[in-house]
Short mmCIF file of C-alpha atoms and ligand atoms in Angstrom, two decimals:
data_model
loop_
_atom_site.label_atom_id
_atom_site.label_comp_id
_atom_site.label_asym_id
_atom_site.label_seq_id
_atom_site.Cartn_x
_atom_site.Cartn_y
_atom_site.Cartn_z
CA UNK A 833 28.69 41.92 70.67
CA UNK A 834 27.94 43.57 67.29
CA UNK A 835 24.25 44.23 67.73
CA UNK A 836 21.87 44.74 64.80
CA UNK A 837 20.55 48.24 64.20
CA UNK A 838 16.90 47.31 64.59
CA UNK A 839 17.09 48.11 68.31
CA UNK A 840 15.24 45.01 69.58
CA UNK A 841 17.38 43.86 72.48
CA UNK A 842 15.32 41.03 73.94
CA UNK A 843 14.54 37.72 72.34
CA UNK A 844 11.99 35.37 73.87
CA UNK A 845 11.45 31.77 72.83
CA UNK A 846 7.88 30.50 73.11
CA UNK A 847 6.61 26.99 72.61
CA UNK A 848 4.70 24.12 74.11
CA UNK A 849 6.34 22.11 76.92
CA UNK A 850 8.95 19.74 75.39
CA UNK A 851 8.92 21.61 72.06
CA UNK A 852 12.72 21.89 72.22
CA UNK A 853 13.34 25.31 73.82
CA UNK A 854 16.14 24.13 76.14
CA UNK A 855 17.79 22.18 73.31
CA UNK A 856 17.80 25.37 71.22
CA UNK A 857 19.36 27.29 74.13
CA UNK A 858 22.06 24.63 74.66
CA UNK A 859 22.99 24.66 70.95
CA UNK A 860 23.07 28.45 71.02
CA UNK A 861 25.48 28.37 73.99
CA UNK A 862 27.91 26.38 71.81
CA UNK A 863 27.53 28.61 68.75
CA UNK A 864 27.58 32.11 70.22
CA UNK A 865 31.06 33.66 69.96
CA UNK A 866 30.72 36.27 72.75
CA UNK A 867 30.30 36.27 76.53
CA UNK A 868 27.15 34.56 77.83
CA UNK A 869 25.85 34.74 81.35
CA UNK A 870 22.89 32.94 82.88
CA UNK A 871 21.41 29.48 83.19
CA UNK A 872 19.31 26.77 81.63
CA UNK A 873 17.11 24.17 83.27
CA UNK A 874 17.63 20.51 82.59
CA UNK A 875 15.37 17.54 83.23
CA UNK A 876 16.55 14.97 85.74
CA UNK A 877 15.34 11.49 84.76
CA UNK A 878 15.75 8.00 86.16
CA UNK A 879 14.78 4.88 84.18
CA UNK A 880 12.89 7.10 81.73
CA UNK A 881 10.85 8.77 84.50
CA UNK A 882 11.24 12.50 85.09
CA UNK A 883 12.21 13.17 88.71
CA UNK A 884 12.56 16.92 88.45
CA UNK A 885 14.78 19.72 87.12
CA UNK A 886 18.25 21.10 87.77
CA UNK A 887 19.56 24.58 87.09
CA UNK A 888 22.84 24.60 85.14
CA UNK A 889 24.67 27.93 85.09
CA UNK A 890 27.10 29.31 82.51
CA UNK A 891 29.55 29.59 85.42
CA UNK A 892 29.68 25.84 85.92
CA UNK A 893 27.24 25.30 88.79
CA UNK A 894 24.47 22.72 88.89
CA UNK A 895 21.80 22.92 91.59
CA UNK A 896 18.43 21.17 92.01
CA UNK A 897 15.47 23.38 91.06
CA UNK A 898 12.61 20.99 91.72
CA UNK A 899 11.98 17.35 92.59
CA UNK A 900 8.93 15.16 92.51
CA UNK A 901 7.33 15.07 96.01
CA UNK A 902 9.97 17.38 97.55
CA UNK A 903 9.03 20.07 100.11
CA UNK A 904 8.59 23.65 98.93
CA UNK A 905 6.00 25.47 96.79
CA UNK A 906 4.29 23.09 94.36
CA UNK A 907 4.20 23.20 90.57
CA UNK A 908 2.33 20.06 89.50
CA UNK A 909 3.94 17.09 91.28
CA UNK A 910 7.21 18.96 91.89
CA UNK A 911 8.33 20.82 95.02
CA UNK A 912 10.44 23.88 94.09
CA UNK A 913 13.71 24.55 95.93
CA UNK A 914 13.35 28.30 96.57
CA UNK A 915 16.82 28.52 98.10
CA UNK A 916 18.39 27.56 94.75
CA UNK A 917 16.56 30.44 93.10
CA UNK A 918 17.19 32.93 95.92
CA UNK A 919 20.79 32.05 96.67
CA UNK A 920 22.23 30.90 93.35
CA UNK A 921 20.13 32.01 90.37
CA UNK A 922 18.99 35.52 91.42
CA UNK A 923 22.49 36.59 92.63
CA UNK A 924 23.99 35.16 89.42
CA UNK A 925 21.65 37.31 87.29
CA UNK A 926 22.38 40.41 89.34
CA UNK A 927 26.15 39.93 88.93
CA UNK A 928 26.12 39.68 85.13
CA UNK A 929 29.05 41.51 83.53
CA UNK A 930 28.00 44.62 81.62
CA UNK A 931 29.06 43.27 78.22
CA UNK A 932 27.52 39.81 78.60
CA UNK A 933 24.46 38.52 76.78
CA UNK A 934 22.05 37.27 79.45
CA UNK A 935 20.52 33.84 78.98
CA UNK A 936 17.52 32.74 81.05
CA UNK A 937 15.95 29.34 80.51
CA UNK A 938 13.32 29.69 81.73
CA UNK A 939 10.90 32.32 82.89
CA UNK A 940 8.34 29.81 84.09
CA UNK A 941 5.99 28.89 86.91
CA UNK A 942 8.77 27.37 89.02
CA UNK A 943 11.12 30.35 88.78
CA UNK A 944 8.26 32.73 89.54
CA UNK A 945 7.89 31.15 93.00
CA UNK A 946 10.92 33.25 94.02
CA UNK A 947 10.52 37.01 94.62
CA UNK A 948 14.30 37.36 94.45
CA UNK A 949 14.29 35.84 90.98
CA UNK A 950 11.45 38.08 89.81
CA UNK A 951 13.30 41.14 91.13
CA UNK A 952 16.48 40.17 89.31
CA UNK A 953 14.58 39.66 86.04
CA UNK A 954 12.67 42.94 86.38
CA UNK A 955 16.00 44.74 86.88
CA UNK A 956 17.34 43.19 83.67
CA UNK A 957 14.19 44.14 81.73
CA UNK A 958 14.31 47.71 83.06
CA UNK A 959 17.96 48.02 81.96
CA UNK A 960 17.15 47.00 78.36
CA UNK A 961 20.23 44.78 78.29
CA UNK A 962 20.51 42.15 75.55
CA UNK A 963 18.63 39.08 76.72
CA UNK A 964 17.72 35.66 75.39
CA UNK A 965 15.04 33.96 77.47
CA UNK A 966 12.55 31.13 77.18
CA UNK A 967 9.08 32.08 78.29
CA UNK A 968 6.83 29.45 79.83
CA UNK A 969 3.16 28.98 79.10
CA UNK A 970 0.49 29.72 81.67
CA UNK A 971 -1.88 32.41 82.79
CA UNK A 972 0.23 34.03 85.52
CA UNK A 973 -0.06 37.80 85.10
CA UNK A 974 3.74 38.27 84.95
CA UNK A 975 4.08 35.71 82.19
CA UNK A 976 1.29 37.42 80.27
CA UNK A 977 2.98 40.82 80.71
CA UNK A 978 6.34 39.43 79.56
CA UNK A 979 4.65 38.15 76.38
CA UNK A 980 3.96 41.73 75.30
CA UNK A 981 7.12 43.70 76.09
CA UNK A 982 8.26 46.53 73.81
CA UNK A 983 11.55 46.25 71.89
CA UNK A 984 11.32 42.47 71.99
CA UNK A 985 11.23 39.63 69.50
CA UNK A 986 9.05 36.58 70.16
CA UNK A 987 10.00 33.37 68.37
CA UNK A 988 8.06 30.12 68.17
CA UNK A 989 9.91 26.87 68.85
CA UNK A 990 8.30 23.87 67.15
CA UNK A 991 9.16 21.00 64.80
CA UNK A 992 9.34 23.38 61.83
CA UNK A 993 11.53 26.08 63.36
CA UNK A 994 13.78 24.44 65.95
CA UNK A 995 16.59 23.02 63.77
CA UNK A 996 17.51 26.37 62.22
CA UNK A 997 16.88 28.44 65.35
CA UNK A 998 20.29 28.37 67.10
CA UNK A 999 22.09 29.69 63.98
CA UNK A 1000 19.38 32.21 63.27
CA UNK A 1001 19.47 33.42 66.91
CA UNK A 1002 23.15 34.28 66.79
CA UNK A 1003 22.36 36.92 64.13
CA UNK A 1004 20.22 38.78 66.67
CA UNK A 1005 23.23 39.46 68.92
CA UNK A 1006 26.27 39.20 66.67
CA UNK A 1007 25.81 40.76 63.23
CA UNK A 1008 28.89 41.96 61.35
CA UNK A 1009 26.76 42.66 58.25
CA UNK A 1010 23.53 44.57 57.64
CA UNK A 1011 20.15 43.33 56.44
CA UNK A 1012 17.85 45.71 54.58
CA UNK A 1013 14.43 44.59 53.32
CA UNK A 1014 12.22 46.26 50.71
CA UNK A 1015 8.51 45.54 50.92
CA UNK A 1016 5.27 46.62 49.32
CA UNK A 1017 2.47 45.51 47.00
CA UNK A 1018 3.08 44.26 43.46
CA UNK A 1019 4.42 46.99 41.17
CA UNK A 1020 5.24 49.39 44.00
CA UNK A 1021 8.86 49.67 42.83
CA UNK A 1022 10.80 47.37 45.15
CA UNK A 1023 12.92 45.74 42.47
CA UNK A 1024 13.75 49.09 40.86
CA UNK A 1025 14.75 50.60 44.21
CA UNK A 1026 16.67 47.51 45.35
CA UNK A 1027 18.75 47.53 42.15
CA UNK A 1028 19.42 51.28 42.35
CA UNK A 1029 20.47 50.98 46.00
CA UNK A 1030 22.75 48.02 45.30
CA UNK A 1031 24.38 49.81 42.34
CA UNK A 1032 24.90 52.96 44.39
CA UNK A 1033 26.55 51.07 47.26
CA UNK A 1034 28.68 48.84 45.02
CA UNK A 1035 29.94 51.93 43.17
CA UNK A 1036 31.11 53.22 46.57
CA UNK A 1037 33.05 50.08 47.32
CA UNK A 1038 30.53 48.34 49.60
CA UNK A 1039 30.22 44.58 49.63
CA UNK A 1040 26.58 44.04 48.68
CA UNK A 1041 24.39 40.98 48.19
CA UNK A 1042 21.20 41.73 46.28
CA UNK A 1043 18.65 38.98 46.75
CA UNK A 1044 14.90 38.38 46.55
CA UNK A 1045 11.96 36.29 47.62
CA UNK A 1046 10.58 34.08 46.24
CA UNK A 1047 14.13 32.87 45.58
CA UNK A 1048 15.40 30.96 42.58
CA UNK A 1049 15.74 27.80 44.70
CA UNK A 1050 13.47 24.77 44.43
CA UNK A 1051 10.72 26.18 46.66
CA UNK A 1052 10.91 29.57 44.97
CA UNK A 1053 10.59 28.00 41.51
CA UNK A 1054 7.61 25.97 42.64
CA UNK A 1055 6.01 29.13 44.06
CA UNK A 1056 6.47 31.04 40.79
CA UNK A 1057 4.85 28.18 38.91
CA UNK A 1058 1.87 27.98 41.31
CA UNK A 1059 1.41 31.77 41.45
CA UNK A 1060 1.39 31.84 37.64
CA UNK A 1061 -1.21 29.06 37.44
CA UNK A 1062 -3.26 30.57 40.29
CA UNK A 1063 -4.60 27.29 41.61
CA UNK A 1064 -2.66 26.59 44.81
CA UNK A 1065 -4.34 26.54 48.20
CA UNK A 1066 -3.44 29.23 50.74
CA UNK A 1067 -1.95 26.51 52.99
CA UNK A 1068 0.26 25.16 50.21
CA UNK A 1069 1.53 28.66 49.38
CA UNK A 1070 2.26 29.49 53.02
CA UNK A 1071 4.21 26.27 53.49
CA UNK A 1072 6.28 26.95 50.38
CA UNK A 1073 6.96 30.61 51.28
CA UNK A 1074 8.22 29.47 54.69
CA UNK A 1075 10.38 26.67 53.26
CA UNK A 1076 11.77 29.07 50.66
CA UNK A 1077 12.60 31.61 53.37
CA UNK A 1078 14.25 28.99 55.59
CA UNK A 1079 16.52 28.04 52.71
CA UNK A 1080 17.13 31.70 51.79
CA UNK A 1081 18.21 32.49 55.36
CA UNK A 1082 20.47 29.46 55.64
CA UNK A 1083 22.10 29.58 52.21
CA UNK A 1084 22.27 33.32 51.45
CA UNK A 1085 21.37 35.72 54.25
CA UNK A 1086 23.23 34.31 57.24
CA UNK A 1087 26.51 33.59 55.39
CA UNK A 1088 26.49 37.13 53.96
CA UNK A 1089 25.77 38.67 57.37
CA UNK A 1090 28.63 36.69 58.97
CA UNK A 1091 30.89 37.93 56.17
CA UNK A 1092 30.02 41.55 57.01
CA UNK A 1093 28.09 42.25 53.78
CA UNK A 1094 25.13 44.53 53.17
CA UNK A 1095 22.23 42.26 52.22
CA UNK A 1096 19.38 43.90 50.31
CA UNK A 1097 16.36 41.66 49.98
CA UNK A 1098 13.53 42.44 47.57
CA UNK A 1099 10.68 41.07 49.73
CA UNK A 1100 11.05 39.26 53.07
CA UNK A 1101 8.79 37.98 55.80
CA UNK A 1102 6.67 41.13 55.98
CA UNK A 1103 5.31 40.01 52.59
CA UNK A 1104 4.10 36.82 54.25
CA UNK A 1105 2.43 38.83 57.00
CA UNK A 1106 0.69 41.01 54.43
CA UNK A 1107 -0.23 38.51 51.68
CA UNK A 1108 -0.85 35.39 53.76
CA UNK A 1109 -2.43 37.60 56.45
CA UNK A 1110 -4.79 38.83 53.72
CA UNK A 1111 -5.46 35.17 52.85
CA UNK A 1112 -6.81 34.71 56.38
CA UNK A 1113 -3.91 33.43 58.51
CA UNK A 1114 -3.48 34.92 61.98
CA UNK A 1115 -0.96 37.78 61.98
CA UNK A 1116 0.24 36.76 65.42
CA UNK A 1117 0.97 33.19 64.32
CA UNK A 1118 2.61 34.35 61.08
CA UNK A 1119 4.83 36.74 63.05
CA UNK A 1120 5.91 34.10 65.59
CA UNK A 1121 6.87 31.55 62.96
CA UNK A 1122 8.56 34.01 60.59
CA UNK A 1123 10.61 35.65 63.31
CA UNK A 1124 11.70 32.18 64.36
CA UNK A 1125 13.08 31.28 60.94
CA UNK A 1126 14.39 34.64 59.73
CA UNK A 1127 16.60 37.29 61.34
CA UNK A 1128 14.91 40.62 61.94
CA UNK A 1129 16.20 43.16 59.38
CA UNK A 1130 18.19 46.19 60.50
CA UNK A 1131 15.91 48.37 58.42
CA UNK A 1132 12.74 47.74 56.39
CA UNK A 1133 11.39 50.07 53.70
CA UNK A 1134 7.71 49.60 52.90
CA UNK A 1135 6.65 51.20 49.61
CA UNK A 1136 3.06 52.42 49.37
CA UNK A 1137 1.58 52.87 45.92
CA UNK A 1138 -2.06 53.97 45.43
CA UNK A 1139 -3.89 50.91 44.12
CA UNK A 1140 -5.17 52.68 41.02
CA UNK A 1141 -1.55 53.12 39.88
CA UNK A 1142 -0.73 49.41 40.02
CA UNK A 1143 -2.17 48.41 36.58
CA UNK A 1144 -0.07 51.06 34.83
CA UNK A 1145 3.08 49.89 36.59
CA UNK A 1146 2.60 46.21 35.75
CA UNK A 1147 1.04 46.56 32.26
CA UNK A 1148 4.15 45.32 30.42
CA UNK A 1149 4.33 42.00 32.27
CA UNK A 1150 3.87 39.02 29.98
CA UNK A 1151 1.83 37.02 32.44
CA UNK A 1152 0.30 38.31 35.67
CA UNK A 1153 0.65 36.24 38.83
CA UNK A 1154 -2.55 35.42 40.70
CA UNK A 1155 -2.29 38.12 43.40
CA UNK A 1156 -1.52 40.84 40.84
CA UNK A 1157 -4.89 40.33 39.13
CA UNK A 1158 -7.00 40.86 42.24
CA UNK A 1159 -7.35 44.53 43.28
CA UNK A 1160 -9.62 43.68 46.23
CA UNK A 1161 -7.00 41.31 47.58
CA UNK A 1162 -4.19 43.84 47.04
CA UNK A 1163 -6.26 46.35 49.01
CA UNK A 1164 -6.23 43.95 52.00
CA UNK A 1165 -2.49 43.39 51.53
CA UNK A 1166 -1.84 47.15 51.48
CA UNK A 1167 -3.90 47.58 54.66
CA UNK A 1168 -1.67 45.14 56.51
CA UNK A 1169 1.54 46.64 55.10
CA UNK A 1170 0.44 50.10 56.23
CA UNK A 1171 -0.09 48.85 59.80
CA UNK A 1172 3.36 47.32 60.24
CA UNK A 1173 5.08 49.38 62.92
CA UNK A 1174 8.49 49.57 64.55
CA UNK A 1175 11.48 51.89 64.93
CA UNK A 1176 13.23 49.98 62.13
CA UNK A 1177 10.26 50.21 59.70
CA UNK A 1178 10.23 53.15 57.27
CA UNK A 1179 7.09 53.79 55.21
CA UNK A 1180 7.68 55.51 51.87
CA UNK A 1181 5.34 57.02 49.27
CA UNK A 1182 6.10 54.96 46.15
CA UNK A 1183 4.83 57.64 43.77
CA UNK A 1184 8.03 59.62 44.33
CA UNK A 1185 10.58 59.44 41.52
CA UNK A 1186 13.19 56.66 41.66
CA UNK A 1187 15.89 59.25 42.46
CA UNK A 1188 13.89 60.73 45.31
CA UNK A 1189 13.27 57.28 46.74
CA UNK A 1190 16.95 56.34 46.56
CA UNK A 1191 17.95 59.62 48.26
CA UNK A 1192 15.45 58.97 51.06
CA UNK A 1193 16.68 55.41 51.58
CA UNK A 1194 20.32 56.52 51.68
CA UNK A 1195 19.43 59.22 54.23
CA UNK A 1196 17.75 56.60 56.43
CA UNK A 1197 20.74 54.27 56.15
CA UNK A 1198 23.04 57.11 57.21
CA UNK A 1199 20.75 58.12 60.07
CA UNK A 1200 20.70 54.48 61.22
CA UNK A 1201 24.51 54.33 61.26
CA UNK A 1202 24.51 51.77 58.46
CA UNK A 1203 26.47 53.90 55.97
N1 LIG B 467 9.43 55.45 41.58
C1 LIG B 467 8.90 55.05 40.42
N2 LIG B 467 8.21 55.89 39.66
C2 LIG B 467 7.65 55.49 38.50
N3 LIG B 467 7.75 54.25 38.01
C3 LIG B 467 8.42 53.34 38.73
C4 LIG B 467 9.03 53.69 39.98
N4 LIG B 467 9.62 52.59 40.49
C5 LIG B 467 9.39 51.61 39.60
N5 LIG B 467 8.68 52.04 38.55
C6 LIG B 467 8.21 51.25 37.40
O1 LIG B 467 7.12 50.46 37.86
C7 LIG B 467 7.18 49.14 37.34
C8 LIG B 467 7.20 48.13 38.51
O2 LIG B 467 8.38 48.33 39.27
P1 LIG B 467 9.12 47.15 40.01
O3 LIG B 467 9.25 45.96 39.14
O4 LIG B 467 10.34 47.74 40.60
O5 LIG B 467 8.04 46.85 41.15
P2 LIG B 467 8.03 45.68 42.25
O6 LIG B 467 7.52 46.32 43.49
O7 LIG B 467 9.34 45.03 42.34
O8 LIG B 467 6.95 44.72 41.65
P3 LIG B 467 6.71 43.16 41.99
O9 LIG B 467 6.51 43.04 43.44
O10 LIG B 467 5.43 42.85 41.30
O11 LIG B 467 7.85 42.41 41.47
C9 LIG B 467 8.42 49.09 36.47
O12 LIG B 467 8.02 49.29 35.13
C10 LIG B 467 9.27 50.26 36.94
O13 LIG B 467 10.07 50.79 35.92
C1 LIG B 468 7.75 36.71 49.57
C2 LIG B 468 6.27 36.58 49.40
C3 LIG B 468 5.66 36.93 48.21
N1 LIG B 468 4.33 36.79 48.06
C4 LIG B 468 3.70 37.15 46.78
C5 LIG B 468 3.80 38.59 46.41
C6 LIG B 468 3.81 38.58 44.91
O1 LIG B 468 2.47 38.65 44.46
C7 LIG B 468 4.39 37.25 44.55
C8 LIG B 468 5.77 37.24 43.96
O2 LIG B 468 6.57 38.30 44.31
P1 LIG B 468 7.03 39.50 43.27
O3 LIG B 468 7.92 40.34 44.10
O4 LIG B 468 5.81 40.23 42.85
O5 LIG B 468 7.75 38.89 42.11
O6 LIG B 468 4.40 36.49 45.75
C9 LIG B 468 3.56 36.29 49.07
O7 LIG B 468 2.34 36.11 48.93
N2 LIG B 468 4.14 35.95 50.25
C10 LIG B 468 5.48 36.08 50.46
O8 LIG B 468 5.98 35.73 51.58
#
């Protein structure tokens, strides 16, 4: 397992019932190159009618978890087979090899009928071992608590995200390359810093991919056109930013990470949180969908430039894009950027000189074991 440097060791998949969580997990099991240990739950159907669920383990066992009308604690019409959880699933989780990635599909109402199972999961969470789990819906206090764990990524599974998710998930546990993102308001100096960093690393023999969002692909081109004209709806822009990012991840970021390269991206999904958040979308929803389509960077640098300095920095531009013209809006964007927190997020004063900024970024990369 070559883990990313961002330090988030647990990934949870969220989504409505039948949104495709188990299908994502099964595809991931085929794609992941390392040792996996755990289980998924599978529907048992007869003549199109769901009879219940089985547990299928990575070690080749299949046991019934629940059946319609069966004895045992009830979840809806199903009786849960506690012995399967106590005698097969909980011991399996407790015996996981140290170097394995744990897979749990799912942490749901049925599984939570077993104290043994809960104990085994709590032990895994306390150990901070790498974990991929699906998290069921519902108001049970444990489920609520598990939706807010530190050092964890929460990803939404839905029609928009599910096809790309298995590939994107692998990058959270197996990452030969490094992903660095530069963020900040318009004119804060991202492009200048990204180029200087790339040049510095290339001159020292590193394999670097310098990229940016919006990209030069079809969605990126459309975005540039709409931002220039300033007449697109917030919904249209959000859709295009997400489509552009999906393509960026698939075509550029993931292949470079597999190839062991250092990817430097001039803007990434934190820009969507800040700009589309400032346009009124829920930050929680934006985070869930963006984390589902895009790997979490190893390190993010957020540049903060006092707003009054923006006009001077962008005065030479031939045509201003819509967001660049609106200081009030940029103030909201800056507020959101300044609140983004995490061990892998570094906030930088953008009024420093380009050389000072580069030196600071290099120091952070060294401290993070990236250089
Ligand atoms: N640290 C710095 N000190 C002074 N001027 C800078 C600094 N960094 C960049 N600049 C200048 O500020 C202007 C904007 O920089 P740059 O294009 O890198 O910003 P940006 O954040 O990429 O902007 P945008 O998001 O709008 O593309 C450029 O003219 C650049 O030369
Ligand atoms: C990626 C991304 C960008 N934006 C906005 C931010 C800028 O105003 C423009 C274009 O970017 P540039 O770096 O200034 O050339 O797009 C956004 O609103 N949401 C995003 O996800």
